[in-house]
Amino acid sequence: MALLEIQDVTRRFGDFTAVDKVSLSIRAGEFFTLLGPSGCGKTTLLRMIAGFDVPDGGAILLDGEDLAQRPPEGRPVRTVFQSYALFPHMTVQGNIAFPLKMARTPAADIPAKVEEALADVRLTGFGKRFPHELSGGQRQRVAIARALVTHPTVLLLDEPLAALDAKLREEMQIELINLQKEVGITFIYVTHDQTEALALSHRIAVMNKGRVEQIDEPDRLYGLPRTRFVAEFIGTCNLLTGPVTGSADGVVTVDVPDLGPVRVSAQGAQATRPEGAVAVRPEKVRLHAPGSAPARDNHFTGAVTGFLYQGDVTVYMVRSERGHTLEALLANSGSGLAKFFEVGDAVELSWPADAGHFIDG
Amino acid sequence: MHKRAPAWLGKWLVSGPPLLYLVVFFAVPSLIMVLASFRTPGEFGGLAPLVDESGAVDLTLDSYTRLLSEPLYAEIFVKSFWYALVTTVVCLVLAYPLATLIAKSERRHRDLLLLLVILPFWSNFLIRVYAWMIILGPNAALARAVNGVLALFGHEPVPLLFSAFAVLVCLVYVHLPFMVLPLYANLEKHDQSLLDAAQDLGASAWQRFWRITFPLSLPGVYAGSALVFIPAFGIFAIPDILGGPDDSLIGNVIKQQFLETRDWPFGSVLSLVLTVLALALAGLAAWIGQRGVGRLASGDA
Ligand SMILES: Nc1ncnc2c1ncn2[C@@H]1O[C@H](COP(=O)(O)OP(=O)(O)OP(=O)(O)O)[C@@H](O)[C@H]1O
Ligand SMILES: [Mg+2]
C-alpha cells in the first residue's frame, strides 16, 4: 500500500480553485516531485500535507490514517522551507537540536544525534556557528539536517534550491539524491524547473492550473507525454497538431495544416478524437543537405531561419516550405566544427514514425 | 577634474550637530555637577566661593561622607529602585500582549491602534497625573467600590489616594506607551515562516512563544525596560502629587536639595549616584540578557 494517499484534494480561495481534485499515491522511500509552472498549486498542496492549510474537499492519508485532525506539530512530516527559516538566535547545533527537544529526546542523546545529522549533510564542525555566518548552500543543508534529525516519515521540500546559483544547485542536487538514498525517507519535492525534476525524481506529477496532468517516471514523462501541456512543459518539443486523417497498422497520420501529413507510431495510444498532435523532440529530427536525406516516414524540405549555438549542441530553426517552423538539434562534433548549416540554407528534415509520439486530442 | 569631498567631512557634517547638542546639554552639565559635588554649599543656597577669604581652595568630600554616613539616603535609593522595577515589570506584562495584538492585527488597523497608544501624549503630563487624583479620590466611584467590598469583610476603609498604590498605578500608566512602542517595533518585524518552521518541527503554541518569539523580542524588551526604568527611577512629580509622606523617592529628595534645602553640592552627589546607578543597571541587564540569549541559542536552556 502507498505511504501517502492524497484523495481528491481540493482547495479554493474564494471562487478560485488553487488545487483541483488532486489524487496522488506516494510510496515509501520514493523521491516524488511536484512539477508545474508558477501558481499551479504546488505550494498549496504541500502546505496541506504539512497541515498549514486545510483542504476544502478530499482526504490526506498517511499510513492509512486520515491526517485531518492532526495539527502540523503532530504530523510525522517535516518541511524544508524555501527561505530555510533557520532560527537566527540559535546556533546550527541549537537549530538541529530543536525538533529533538520538542520530541522530548533525553538530553544525553541529543549531541550525538546532532553530530550525526551534521555529518549527513557534510557540515561537521559547523555546529557552533550562527545561521548568518553560513553561506546559502550551507544554510540549506542545515535546514535539511534539522528536518531529518527526527527521522520523519515524509520530508517536504518546497523549491529548496531556487535561491542558489546554478553551479551550487547542481552540486546540491547530487547531494540530495545521495542523501535520500542514504536515509531512505520519502521526499516530496516541489519545483518548477523541469531539468531538476528529471534529474532527481523517481516519479514526477506534472501539475497545471491546480490539476495533475500526468504522473510518471522521468524517462516516460519525457518520452511519452500524455498531454500537449506535458509535452511542451518537459523539455522542448515540436508539437504538430491537426486533424487525424488515418490510422492503420499502428501508424497514425495527422494532417498538419502548414506542414503536411505526419506519420507517427501509435505505440498503444488510440486516436479517439478527430484532432490529434504529434510530439517530436528536436534531437529526433534529422537535418540533411538537399537531396541527401534517406527515405523516411516523414520527410519535408525547408530553409534554416536561425540557430542557437549552445556549445555541445546547436539548435536550428527550420521553416518548412508551407511555413511551419520546426526545431532540430544537432550534436556538434568533437573536432571543433560547430555549424553544419547557415541561415538561409535549404535543408531536408526527416524522422521515422517511431521517433514521434502521438497525443490524442 | 572634480574633486570629491573627503569622507570624514561628510561624517562630521551628519554627526556634528547632535554631538554638539549632547556635549552642550549633557556632558557639560554633568561635568558642572561633578565639580559642584566637591564644593561647599553657599550660605543662601548655591555654592560658596571656590577660593575663600584666606585664599585657600575650598574643595571637600563632605557631601559624599554625608551620603555614606546617613543610611536614610541608601534606603530611599533602594525604595526608588523597587518602585521603578515594579513599574517596569508591570508595564512589560501589560505591554507584551498589547504589542503582540497590534503587530498581528491587520495592517490597516495598526495605525489606529498605535495612535490610541500615544493618544495620552496629546494632553499635558501634569494634567494626566492630576486626573488620577480625581479617579482615585475618596469620593470617586473606584474608592467607594473598593471600600464597599472591604466593608463586606468587616475591613476599615482604605484611602487609595496618597499611597504607594496611587504612585505605582500612575507610574505604570505614564510609562506604558514607552514599553509598547519598542516592543511593537520589534514584534512587527518577526518572520511568520520561523513560527511555521517551529510548528512543523513539533513545537506547541507555548513552545513557539517561549523558544522563538520571546528570545527574538528581547531587544525590544530591553529597549522598553530601559525607557521605563530609567525615568521611573528618578521621577519626582508623581510621588509629589499622588504619594503619601512615605512615598518620597530619590527624585523628590534631589529636587528638595536644589529647591528647598538649597544644598547644591549634596543634590549633585545624589544626582550623580542616580545617573551612575541607572547606567550600571542598564549595563548589567544587557549583560545578563546577552548570556540568556546565548544559553537559549546554544540549546542549553
Ligand atoms: N492564501 C491565499 N489566498 C488566495 N489565493 C491564494 C492563497 N495562496 C495561494 N493562492 C493562489 O493559489 C494559486 C496557487 O498558489 P501556490 O502558491 O500553490 O502556487 P505554486 O505552484 O507554489 O507557485 P510558485 O511556483 O510560484 O511557488 C496561486 O494562483 C495563488 O495566487
Ligand atoms: Mg510555491
XYZ file of C-alpha atoms and ligand atoms in Angstrom:
694
model
C 0.000 0.000 0.000
C 1.083 3.536 -0.602
C 2.591 5.501 2.269
C 0.856 8.784 1.492
C -2.539 8.804 -0.175
C -3.904 12.091 -1.461
C -7.508 11.574 -2.447
C -9.444 14.129 -4.486
C -7.928 17.008 -2.516
C -9.375 20.406 -3.415
C -8.528 23.867 -2.111
C -10.380 27.017 -3.103
C -9.559 30.642 -2.377
C -12.827 32.486 -2.912
C -14.040 31.265 -6.283
C -10.516 30.449 -7.481
C -9.616 26.776 -7.284
C -5.916 26.509 -6.459
C -5.865 22.715 -6.129
C -8.495 20.804 -8.058
C -9.319 17.190 -7.128
C -5.721 16.066 -6.937
C -5.122 12.392 -6.257
C -1.637 11.004 -5.729
C -0.313 7.938 -4.058
C 3.259 8.127 -2.955
C 5.245 5.058 -1.981
C 7.564 4.688 0.982
C 11.150 5.624 0.146
C 10.201 7.415 -3.022
C 11.661 10.671 -4.341
C 8.457 12.181 -5.644
C 8.322 15.550 -7.385
C 5.501 18.012 -7.959
C 6.407 19.886 -11.119
C 4.485 22.713 -12.678
C 4.535 26.357 -13.670
C 4.296 29.157 -11.125
C 0.884 29.406 -9.496
C -0.252 25.884 -10.363
C -0.884 24.993 -6.718
C 2.282 23.120 -5.713
C 2.934 25.055 -2.515
C -0.739 24.942 -1.573
C -0.746 21.167 -1.909
C 2.461 20.883 0.124
C 1.058 23.110 2.881
C -1.982 20.872 3.119
C 0.248 17.814 3.533
C 2.219 19.626 6.265
C -1.015 20.745 7.918
C -0.666 24.510 7.485
C -3.622 24.613 5.156
C -6.853 22.632 5.252
C -8.401 21.039 2.157
C -11.929 22.094 1.210
C -12.545 18.576 -0.015
C -10.866 15.186 -0.173
C -8.584 13.451 2.289
C -4.896 13.027 3.029
C -3.953 9.657 4.477
C -0.586 8.760 5.912
C -0.052 5.064 6.534
C -3.806 4.682 6.247
C -4.553 7.307 8.903
C -6.567 10.383 7.956
C -4.454 13.421 8.908
C -7.375 15.869 9.023
C -7.458 16.015 12.823
C -3.694 16.328 13.281
C -2.143 19.800 13.673
C 1.195 20.425 11.899
C 3.180 19.807 15.096
C 1.578 16.392 15.433
C 2.395 15.071 11.948
C 5.459 12.912 11.254
C 6.077 15.204 8.290
C 8.798 17.839 8.081
C 9.159 20.758 5.702
C 12.257 22.381 4.264
C 11.111 25.912 3.562
C 12.308 27.814 0.533
C 13.514 30.635 2.812
C 15.248 27.998 5.019
C 13.534 29.533 8.108
C 16.555 28.859 10.336
C 16.194 30.317 13.837
C 18.582 33.279 13.785
C 19.119 33.327 17.561
C 20.244 29.728 17.703
C 23.490 28.164 16.560
C 23.489 25.417 13.963
C 23.511 22.931 16.831
C 20.617 24.690 18.537
C 18.627 24.648 15.301
C 19.171 20.952 14.731
C 18.531 20.088 18.382
C 15.223 21.983 18.330
C 12.980 19.228 16.926
C 14.711 16.694 19.202
C 13.828 18.786 22.243
C 10.277 19.214 21.042
C 10.092 15.417 20.785
C 11.388 15.153 24.380
C 14.530 13.283 23.387
C 16.654 12.619 26.505
C 19.194 15.434 26.779
C 22.088 12.987 26.877
C 21.241 11.610 23.421
C 20.896 14.961 21.698
C 24.573 15.852 20.970
C 25.241 12.539 19.225
C 22.140 12.843 17.067
C 23.021 16.418 16.148
C 26.534 15.349 15.157
C 25.140 12.540 13.051
C 22.748 14.879 11.260
C 25.594 17.337 10.637
C 27.701 14.546 9.182
C 24.801 13.504 6.925
C 24.806 16.923 5.275
C 28.624 17.243 5.361
C 28.686 20.089 7.892
C 30.715 18.502 10.674
C 32.457 21.246 12.626
C 29.911 23.951 11.801
C 27.761 23.308 14.893
C 28.802 26.403 16.823
C 28.143 28.869 14.018
C 25.103 31.060 13.738
C 22.981 30.986 10.571
C 24.223 34.407 9.460
C 27.761 33.015 9.482
C 26.921 30.431 6.797
C 26.700 30.550 3.002
C 23.409 29.946 1.211
C 24.240 26.336 0.424
C 25.319 25.652 3.996
C 22.106 27.157 5.367
C 20.153 24.968 3.017
C 21.942 21.923 4.378
C 21.280 22.948 7.978
C 17.575 23.261 7.136
C 17.641 19.748 5.687
C 19.578 18.334 8.656
C 17.121 19.962 11.058
C 14.177 18.447 9.201
C 15.746 14.978 9.017
C 17.176 14.645 12.527
C 13.983 13.191 14.000
C 13.637 10.719 11.107
C 10.246 11.860 9.846
C 8.169 9.604 7.634
C 7.934 12.202 4.887
C 10.135 15.181 4.039
C 8.556 18.035 2.091
C 10.887 20.319 0.147
C 9.481 23.492 -1.431
C 11.859 24.687 -4.157
C 14.768 24.253 -1.762
C 17.436 25.075 -4.335
C 15.740 28.036 -6.008
C 17.883 30.608 -4.178
C 21.215 29.000 -5.081
C 23.359 29.734 -8.122
C 23.477 27.223 -10.966
C 26.746 25.562 -10.011
C 25.824 25.100 -6.368
C 22.359 23.937 -7.367
C 23.837 21.113 -9.405
C 26.068 20.061 -6.500
C 23.149 20.134 -4.099
C 21.032 18.061 -6.499
C 23.609 15.291 -6.409
C 23.818 15.561 -2.639
C 20.049 15.378 -2.317
C 19.917 12.211 -4.413
C 22.616 10.594 -2.281
C 21.093 11.779 0.964
C 17.679 10.450 0.060
C 19.200 7.073 -0.834
C 21.106 7.052 2.442
C 18.285 7.952 4.808
C 15.559 6.179 2.854
C 12.966 8.792 3.816
C 10.176 9.650 1.387
C 10.868 13.013 -0.248
C 8.151 15.139 -1.784
C 9.911 17.788 -3.777
C 8.403 20.884 -5.347
C 9.995 22.635 -8.290
C 9.095 24.493 -11.449
C 12.419 23.516 -13.014
C 11.900 20.514 -15.267
C 15.596 19.595 -15.592
C 15.838 19.479 -11.809
C 12.730 17.316 -11.612
C 14.009 14.902 -14.281
C 17.407 14.624 -12.610
C 16.201 13.991 -9.068
C 12.950 12.102 -9.081
C 11.762 8.542 -9.083
C 8.367 9.794 -10.176
C 7.011 13.185 -11.163
C 3.498 14.599 -11.047
C 3.128 17.374 -13.607
C 0.604 19.945 -12.422
C -1.196 22.610 -14.396
C -3.817 25.024 -13.085
C -4.406 23.019 -9.924
C -4.776 19.683 -11.693
C -2.415 16.771 -12.168
C -1.764 16.229 -15.874
C 0.426 13.143 -15.699
C 2.247 11.051 -13.117
C 5.171 9.062 -14.440
C 8.817 8.200 -14.216
C 11.114 10.857 -15.717
C 12.011 8.935 -18.889
C 8.397 8.055 -19.632
C 7.318 11.614 -18.969
C 9.899 12.861 -21.423
C 9.410 10.101 -23.973
C 5.663 9.558 -23.713
C 3.948 12.781 -22.654
C 0.218 12.148 -22.488
C -0.984 15.711 -22.930
C 0.119 18.659 -25.021
C 0.872 20.581 -21.833
C 3.259 17.916 -20.589
C 4.924 17.587 -23.978
C 5.621 21.309 -24.099
C 6.481 21.772 -20.433
C 9.016 18.951 -20.198
C 11.926 19.919 -22.419
C 11.389 21.495 -25.814
C 9.145 19.808 -28.285
C 7.847 20.228 -31.802
C 4.130 19.936 -31.271
C 2.448 19.248 -34.613
C -1.334 19.423 -34.391
C -4.100 18.819 -36.890
C -6.952 16.531 -37.908
C -6.324 12.803 -37.745
C -6.652 11.516 -41.317
C -5.689 7.894 -40.942
C -4.940 5.143 -38.515
C -3.676 1.792 -39.822
C -1.046 -0.818 -38.914
C -0.248 1.018 -35.719
C 0.606 4.208 -37.564
C -1.493 7.335 -37.162
C -1.446 10.124 -39.704
C -2.069 13.708 -38.652
C -2.515 16.315 -41.329
C -0.626 19.314 -40.023
C -2.022 22.397 -41.856
C 1.148 24.280 -42.798
C 3.468 21.273 -42.931
C 1.769 18.224 -44.448
C 0.782 14.745 -43.314
C 2.863 13.498 -40.398
C 3.029 9.813 -39.637
C 3.612 8.551 -36.136
C 3.641 5.165 -34.403
C 0.612 4.926 -32.139
C 2.519 2.908 -29.508
C -0.666 1.720 -27.899
C -2.363 5.137 -27.943
C -5.749 5.251 -29.647
C -6.907 8.057 -31.892
C -10.355 8.605 -30.395
C -10.860 12.214 -31.375
C -10.854 13.996 -34.724
C -7.897 16.140 -33.663
C -4.517 14.930 -32.579
C -0.952 16.019 -32.023
C 2.439 14.602 -32.778
C 5.230 15.434 -30.377
C 8.718 15.213 -31.828
C 11.753 16.161 -29.745
C 14.258 18.376 -31.598
C 17.026 15.809 -31.152
C 14.953 13.254 -33.064
C 14.661 15.457 -36.147
C 17.423 14.821 -38.685
C 18.767 17.602 -40.872
C 20.359 16.939 -44.272
C 21.705 18.847 -47.207
C 19.137 18.884 -50.060
C 18.852 15.555 -51.878
C 20.829 13.547 -49.386
C 18.021 12.607 -46.980
C 17.326 8.887 -46.727
C 13.750 7.801 -47.363
C 11.931 8.047 -44.040
C 8.316 8.053 -42.859
C 8.391 11.826 -42.515
C 10.281 13.942 -44.970
C 9.987 17.692 -45.538
C 12.019 20.428 -47.173
C 12.650 23.862 -45.758
C 15.188 26.567 -45.026
C 17.212 27.459 -41.930
C 15.842 30.655 -40.358
C 18.102 30.789 -37.335
C 20.208 28.812 -34.907
C 21.326 28.860 -31.301
C 24.854 27.646 -30.670
C 24.953 26.019 -27.225
C 28.426 24.544 -27.129
C 27.848 20.824 -27.238
C 24.804 21.168 -29.454
C 23.290 23.642 -31.877
C 19.546 24.184 -32.193
C 18.364 25.035 -35.716
C 15.076 26.703 -36.542
C 13.807 25.455 -39.870
C 10.839 26.836 -41.777
C 9.105 24.267 -43.912
C 8.001 25.040 -47.460
C 4.449 25.637 -46.310
C 5.520 27.811 -43.392
C 5.691 25.662 -40.251
C 8.726 26.257 -38.051
C 10.383 23.196 -36.548
C 13.335 22.885 -34.214
C 16.108 20.419 -34.856
C 19.027 19.781 -32.554
C 22.402 18.658 -33.843
C 25.259 17.468 -31.687
C 28.478 19.297 -32.547
C 31.455 17.173 -33.486
C 34.451 16.979 -31.250
C 36.722 18.324 -33.980
C 35.544 21.860 -33.347
C 33.044 22.065 -36.156
C 30.186 23.977 -34.607
C 27.933 24.702 -37.555
C 26.651 22.484 -40.280
C 24.262 24.980 -41.847
C 23.960 28.722 -42.237
C 20.851 30.889 -42.103
C 19.095 30.668 -45.454
C 20.489 27.222 -46.363
C 17.960 24.870 -47.934
C 17.711 21.676 -45.877
C 15.729 18.480 -45.702
C 14.107 17.316 -42.470
C 13.254 13.740 -41.678
C 12.351 11.406 -38.863
C 10.956 7.899 -38.622
C 7.408 7.333 -37.448
C 8.575 5.851 -34.166
C 10.666 8.945 -33.285
C 7.484 10.901 -32.654
C 4.784 10.384 -30.133
C 1.039 10.600 -30.680
C -1.125 12.643 -28.300
C -4.849 12.024 -28.564
C -6.896 15.221 -28.529
C 38.662 67.271 -12.611
C 36.022 67.386 -9.944
C 37.447 66.596 -6.537
C 35.332 64.594 -4.106
C 34.888 65.897 -0.569
C 36.787 63.707 1.885
C 34.696 61.071 3.703
C 35.428 62.474 7.153
C 33.816 65.764 6.220
C 30.506 64.053 5.445
C 30.628 62.094 8.686
C 31.208 65.227 10.736
C 28.507 67.172 8.946
C 25.999 64.451 9.802
C 27.086 63.589 13.325
C 28.352 67.015 14.317
C 25.128 68.824 15.305
C 23.759 66.020 17.529
C 27.205 65.589 19.040
C 27.433 69.293 19.782
C 23.964 69.215 21.326
C 24.878 66.327 23.604
C 28.123 67.975 24.662
C 26.409 71.258 25.473
C 23.328 69.901 27.207
C 24.501 66.633 28.717
C 28.267 66.400 29.092
C 28.833 69.992 30.254
C 26.022 69.970 32.882
C 27.206 66.580 34.110
C 30.700 67.975 34.460
C 29.343 71.015 36.329
C 27.555 68.633 38.701
C 30.718 66.623 39.269
C 32.550 69.840 40.130
C 29.677 71.100 42.297
C 29.632 67.854 44.283
C 33.071 68.740 45.720
C 32.130 72.293 46.723
C 30.646 73.746 49.898
C 27.028 74.957 49.888
C 26.607 78.733 49.946
C 25.090 80.492 52.891
C 21.920 81.348 50.984
C 21.921 78.401 48.610
C 24.029 77.900 45.556
C 27.739 77.369 46.060
C 30.243 79.023 48.401
C 33.124 80.773 46.601
C 35.732 78.344 45.328
C 38.515 80.410 46.893
C 37.660 81.668 50.378
C 38.866 84.898 52.090
C 42.059 83.286 53.343
C 42.941 82.342 49.781
C 42.558 78.550 50.320
C 40.787 76.476 47.662
C 37.551 75.200 49.197
C 37.105 71.620 47.893
C 35.597 68.979 50.151
C 34.321 65.404 50.287
C 31.695 66.382 52.886
C 28.704 65.643 50.662
C 29.995 62.171 49.854
C 30.665 61.362 53.521
C 27.185 62.536 54.330
C 25.641 60.180 51.759
C 27.561 57.241 53.183
C 27.028 58.081 56.850
C 23.252 58.631 56.712
C 21.522 55.309 55.860
C 18.290 57.200 55.056
C 19.575 58.025 51.578
C 20.606 54.476 50.737
C 17.150 53.359 51.863
C 15.495 55.872 49.567
C 17.661 54.704 46.654
C 16.593 51.121 47.353
C 12.936 52.124 47.631
C 13.132 54.066 44.349
C 14.748 51.047 42.726
C 11.828 48.835 43.803
C 9.210 51.317 42.576
C 10.960 51.541 39.219
C 11.382 47.787 38.992
C 7.736 47.045 39.816
C 6.689 49.699 37.291
C 8.916 48.117 34.624
C 7.678 44.575 35.252
C 4.007 45.579 35.324
C 4.460 47.622 32.142
C 6.166 44.666 30.460
C 3.416 42.244 31.453
C 0.707 44.616 30.230
C 2.507 45.812 27.109
C 3.621 42.455 25.688
C 0.151 41.123 24.854
C -0.926 44.548 23.641
C 2.100 44.928 21.352
C 1.551 41.389 20.060
C -2.080 42.157 19.344
C -1.183 45.299 17.404
C 1.621 43.567 15.493
C -0.730 40.733 14.491
C -3.707 42.881 13.600
C -4.463 43.780 10.022
C -2.190 46.388 8.571
C -4.956 48.945 8.069
C -5.941 48.761 11.757
C -2.406 49.102 13.077
C -2.008 52.834 12.625
C -5.227 53.466 14.517
C -4.201 51.187 17.387
C -0.768 52.826 17.607
C -2.432 56.216 17.588
C -4.526 55.137 20.570
C -1.360 54.072 22.401
C 0.231 57.507 22.006
C -3.015 59.412 22.427
C -2.262 60.279 26.117
C 0.746 62.324 24.939
C -1.688 64.780 23.444
C -2.510 66.155 26.842
C -0.137 67.602 29.389
C 1.746 65.224 31.655
C 0.756 67.061 34.864
C -2.880 67.212 33.848
C -2.878 63.461 33.359
C -1.287 62.956 36.781
C -3.829 65.270 38.419
C -6.601 63.328 36.667
C -5.584 60.325 38.758
C -6.289 62.415 41.864
C -9.893 62.533 40.746
C -10.038 58.873 39.693
C -8.514 57.658 42.943
C -10.091 60.322 45.180
C -12.104 59.251 48.238
C -15.443 60.234 46.685
C -14.834 58.674 43.299
C -16.619 55.507 42.245
C -13.445 53.431 42.392
C -12.644 54.174 46.032
C -16.263 53.671 47.036
C -16.460 50.324 45.257
C -13.210 49.103 46.797
C -14.173 50.208 50.271
C -17.674 48.818 49.814
C -16.203 45.403 49.133
C -13.778 45.769 52.051
C -16.695 46.710 54.338
C -18.384 43.419 53.450
C -15.430 41.653 55.035
C -15.565 43.986 58.030
C -12.450 45.855 56.929
C -11.774 49.516 57.675
C -11.972 51.759 54.585
C -8.582 52.471 52.970
C -7.591 55.617 51.097
C -6.456 54.930 47.546
C -5.023 58.362 47.019
C -1.717 59.489 48.583
C -0.443 55.952 48.765
C 2.196 53.726 47.205
C -0.648 52.190 45.212
C -1.564 55.536 43.646
C 2.086 56.230 42.793
C 2.572 52.830 41.154
C -0.678 52.941 39.205
C 0.248 56.324 37.789
C 3.863 55.316 37.114
C 2.603 52.362 35.072
C 0.028 54.488 33.292
C 2.522 57.167 32.310
C 5.251 54.776 31.155
C 3.178 52.120 29.400
C 3.495 53.631 25.884
C 7.293 53.638 26.248
C 7.138 49.868 26.664
C 4.507 49.219 23.987
C 6.213 51.118 21.182
C 9.651 49.415 21.159
C 8.010 46.027 21.724
C 5.666 46.620 18.814
C 8.523 47.796 16.597
C 10.320 44.542 17.353
C 7.379 42.112 17.152
C 6.137 43.640 13.935
C 9.336 42.524 12.153
C 9.063 38.867 13.200
C 9.053 36.405 10.332
C 5.973 34.171 10.295
C 7.922 31.444 8.494
C 10.043 30.931 11.635
C 6.902 30.153 13.614
C 5.660 27.874 10.840
C 9.018 26.091 10.883
C 8.901 25.714 14.668
C 5.398 24.300 14.482
C 6.442 21.974 11.682
C 9.301 20.761 13.878
C 6.871 19.853 16.652
C 6.634 22.980 18.833
C 3.347 23.679 20.642
C 1.942 27.216 20.810
C 3.612 27.846 24.179
C 6.959 26.453 22.972
C 6.792 28.622 19.869
C 6.348 31.649 22.073
C 8.981 30.764 24.640
C 11.664 29.473 22.276
C 11.195 31.676 19.232
C 9.055 34.774 19.734
C 10.272 35.738 23.188
C 14.045 35.374 22.657
C 13.757 37.237 19.354
C 11.845 40.027 21.089
C 14.498 40.566 23.780
C 15.995 43.655 22.088
C 12.525 45.212 22.269
C 12.134 44.100 25.901
C 15.460 45.735 26.822
C 14.716 48.940 24.954
C 11.278 49.222 26.546
C 12.567 48.350 30.013
C 15.304 50.962 29.797
C 12.838 53.581 28.554
C 10.557 52.825 31.521
C 13.020 52.036 34.284
C 15.395 54.981 33.908
C 12.802 57.781 34.032
C 10.770 55.938 36.690
C 13.902 55.623 38.850
C 14.360 59.397 39.015
C 10.758 60.589 38.898
C 9.543 63.198 41.403
C 6.288 64.680 40.097
C 4.137 61.586 40.576
C 5.130 60.834 44.197
C 4.826 64.567 44.898
C 1.255 64.710 43.666
C -0.157 61.243 44.377
C 2.098 59.836 47.092
C 1.841 59.927 50.871
C 4.621 61.106 53.190
C 6.338 57.700 52.965
C 6.387 57.659 49.188
C 9.179 60.171 48.702
C 11.561 58.778 46.105
C 15.114 59.777 45.277
C 13.850 62.237 42.674
C 11.935 64.055 45.387
C 14.993 64.208 47.626
C 17.157 65.609 44.827
C 14.533 68.206 43.993
C 14.376 69.079 47.681
C 18.142 69.593 47.881
C 18.123 72.013 44.991
C 14.883 73.913 45.613
C 14.174 73.740 49.329
C 17.241 72.829 51.387
C 19.373 74.619 48.840
C 22.262 72.231 49.290
C 23.513 72.099 45.733
C 26.604 70.011 46.402
C 24.629 67.262 48.146
C 21.941 67.398 45.468
C 24.696 66.969 42.883
C 26.081 63.943 44.703
C 22.649 62.276 44.836
C 22.017 63.094 41.214
C 25.383 61.678 40.118
C 24.806 58.478 42.082
C 21.389 58.152 40.426
C 22.932 58.515 36.960
C 25.710 56.040 37.678
C 23.273 53.513 39.176
C 20.910 53.748 36.223
C 23.777 53.256 33.764
C 25.191 50.362 35.785
C 21.792 48.646 35.975
C 21.208 49.053 32.242
C 24.657 47.587 31.571
C 24.037 44.695 33.947
C 20.672 43.926 32.371
C 22.205 43.929 28.887
C 24.995 41.635 30.063
C 22.597 39.171 31.709
C 20.428 39.367 28.624
C 23.342 38.516 26.330
C 24.153 35.462 28.392
C 20.497 34.469 28.472
C 20.229 34.678 24.698
C 23.458 32.713 24.381
C 22.074 29.985 26.572
C 18.791 29.749 24.697
C 20.757 29.785 21.466
C 23.272 27.040 22.046
C 20.337 24.946 23.137
C 21.330 24.510 26.785
C 18.242 26.257 28.104
N -3.871 32.435 0.856
C -4.237 32.570 -0.429
N -5.264 33.368 -0.773
C -5.646 33.499 -2.057
N -5.041 32.897 -3.094
C -4.001 32.094 -2.833
C -3.544 31.889 -1.484
N -2.489 31.036 -1.522
C -2.305 30.734 -2.828
N -3.213 31.358 -3.617
C -3.323 31.237 -5.070
O -3.341 29.884 -5.405
C -2.564 29.624 -6.560
C -1.544 28.559 -6.264
O -0.584 29.072 -5.384
P 0.702 28.249 -4.971
O 1.448 29.070 -4.019
O 0.289 26.908 -4.518
O 1.465 28.154 -6.338
P 2.850 27.426 -6.667
O 2.534 26.339 -7.617
O 3.545 27.066 -5.417
O 3.619 28.552 -7.449
P 5.156 29.010 -7.349
O 5.925 28.091 -8.249
O 5.113 30.403 -7.890
O 5.559 28.946 -5.909
C -1.945 30.947 -6.963
O -2.673 31.454 -8.052
C -2.116 31.820 -5.764
O -2.335 33.149 -6.144
Mg 5.310 27.790 -4.401
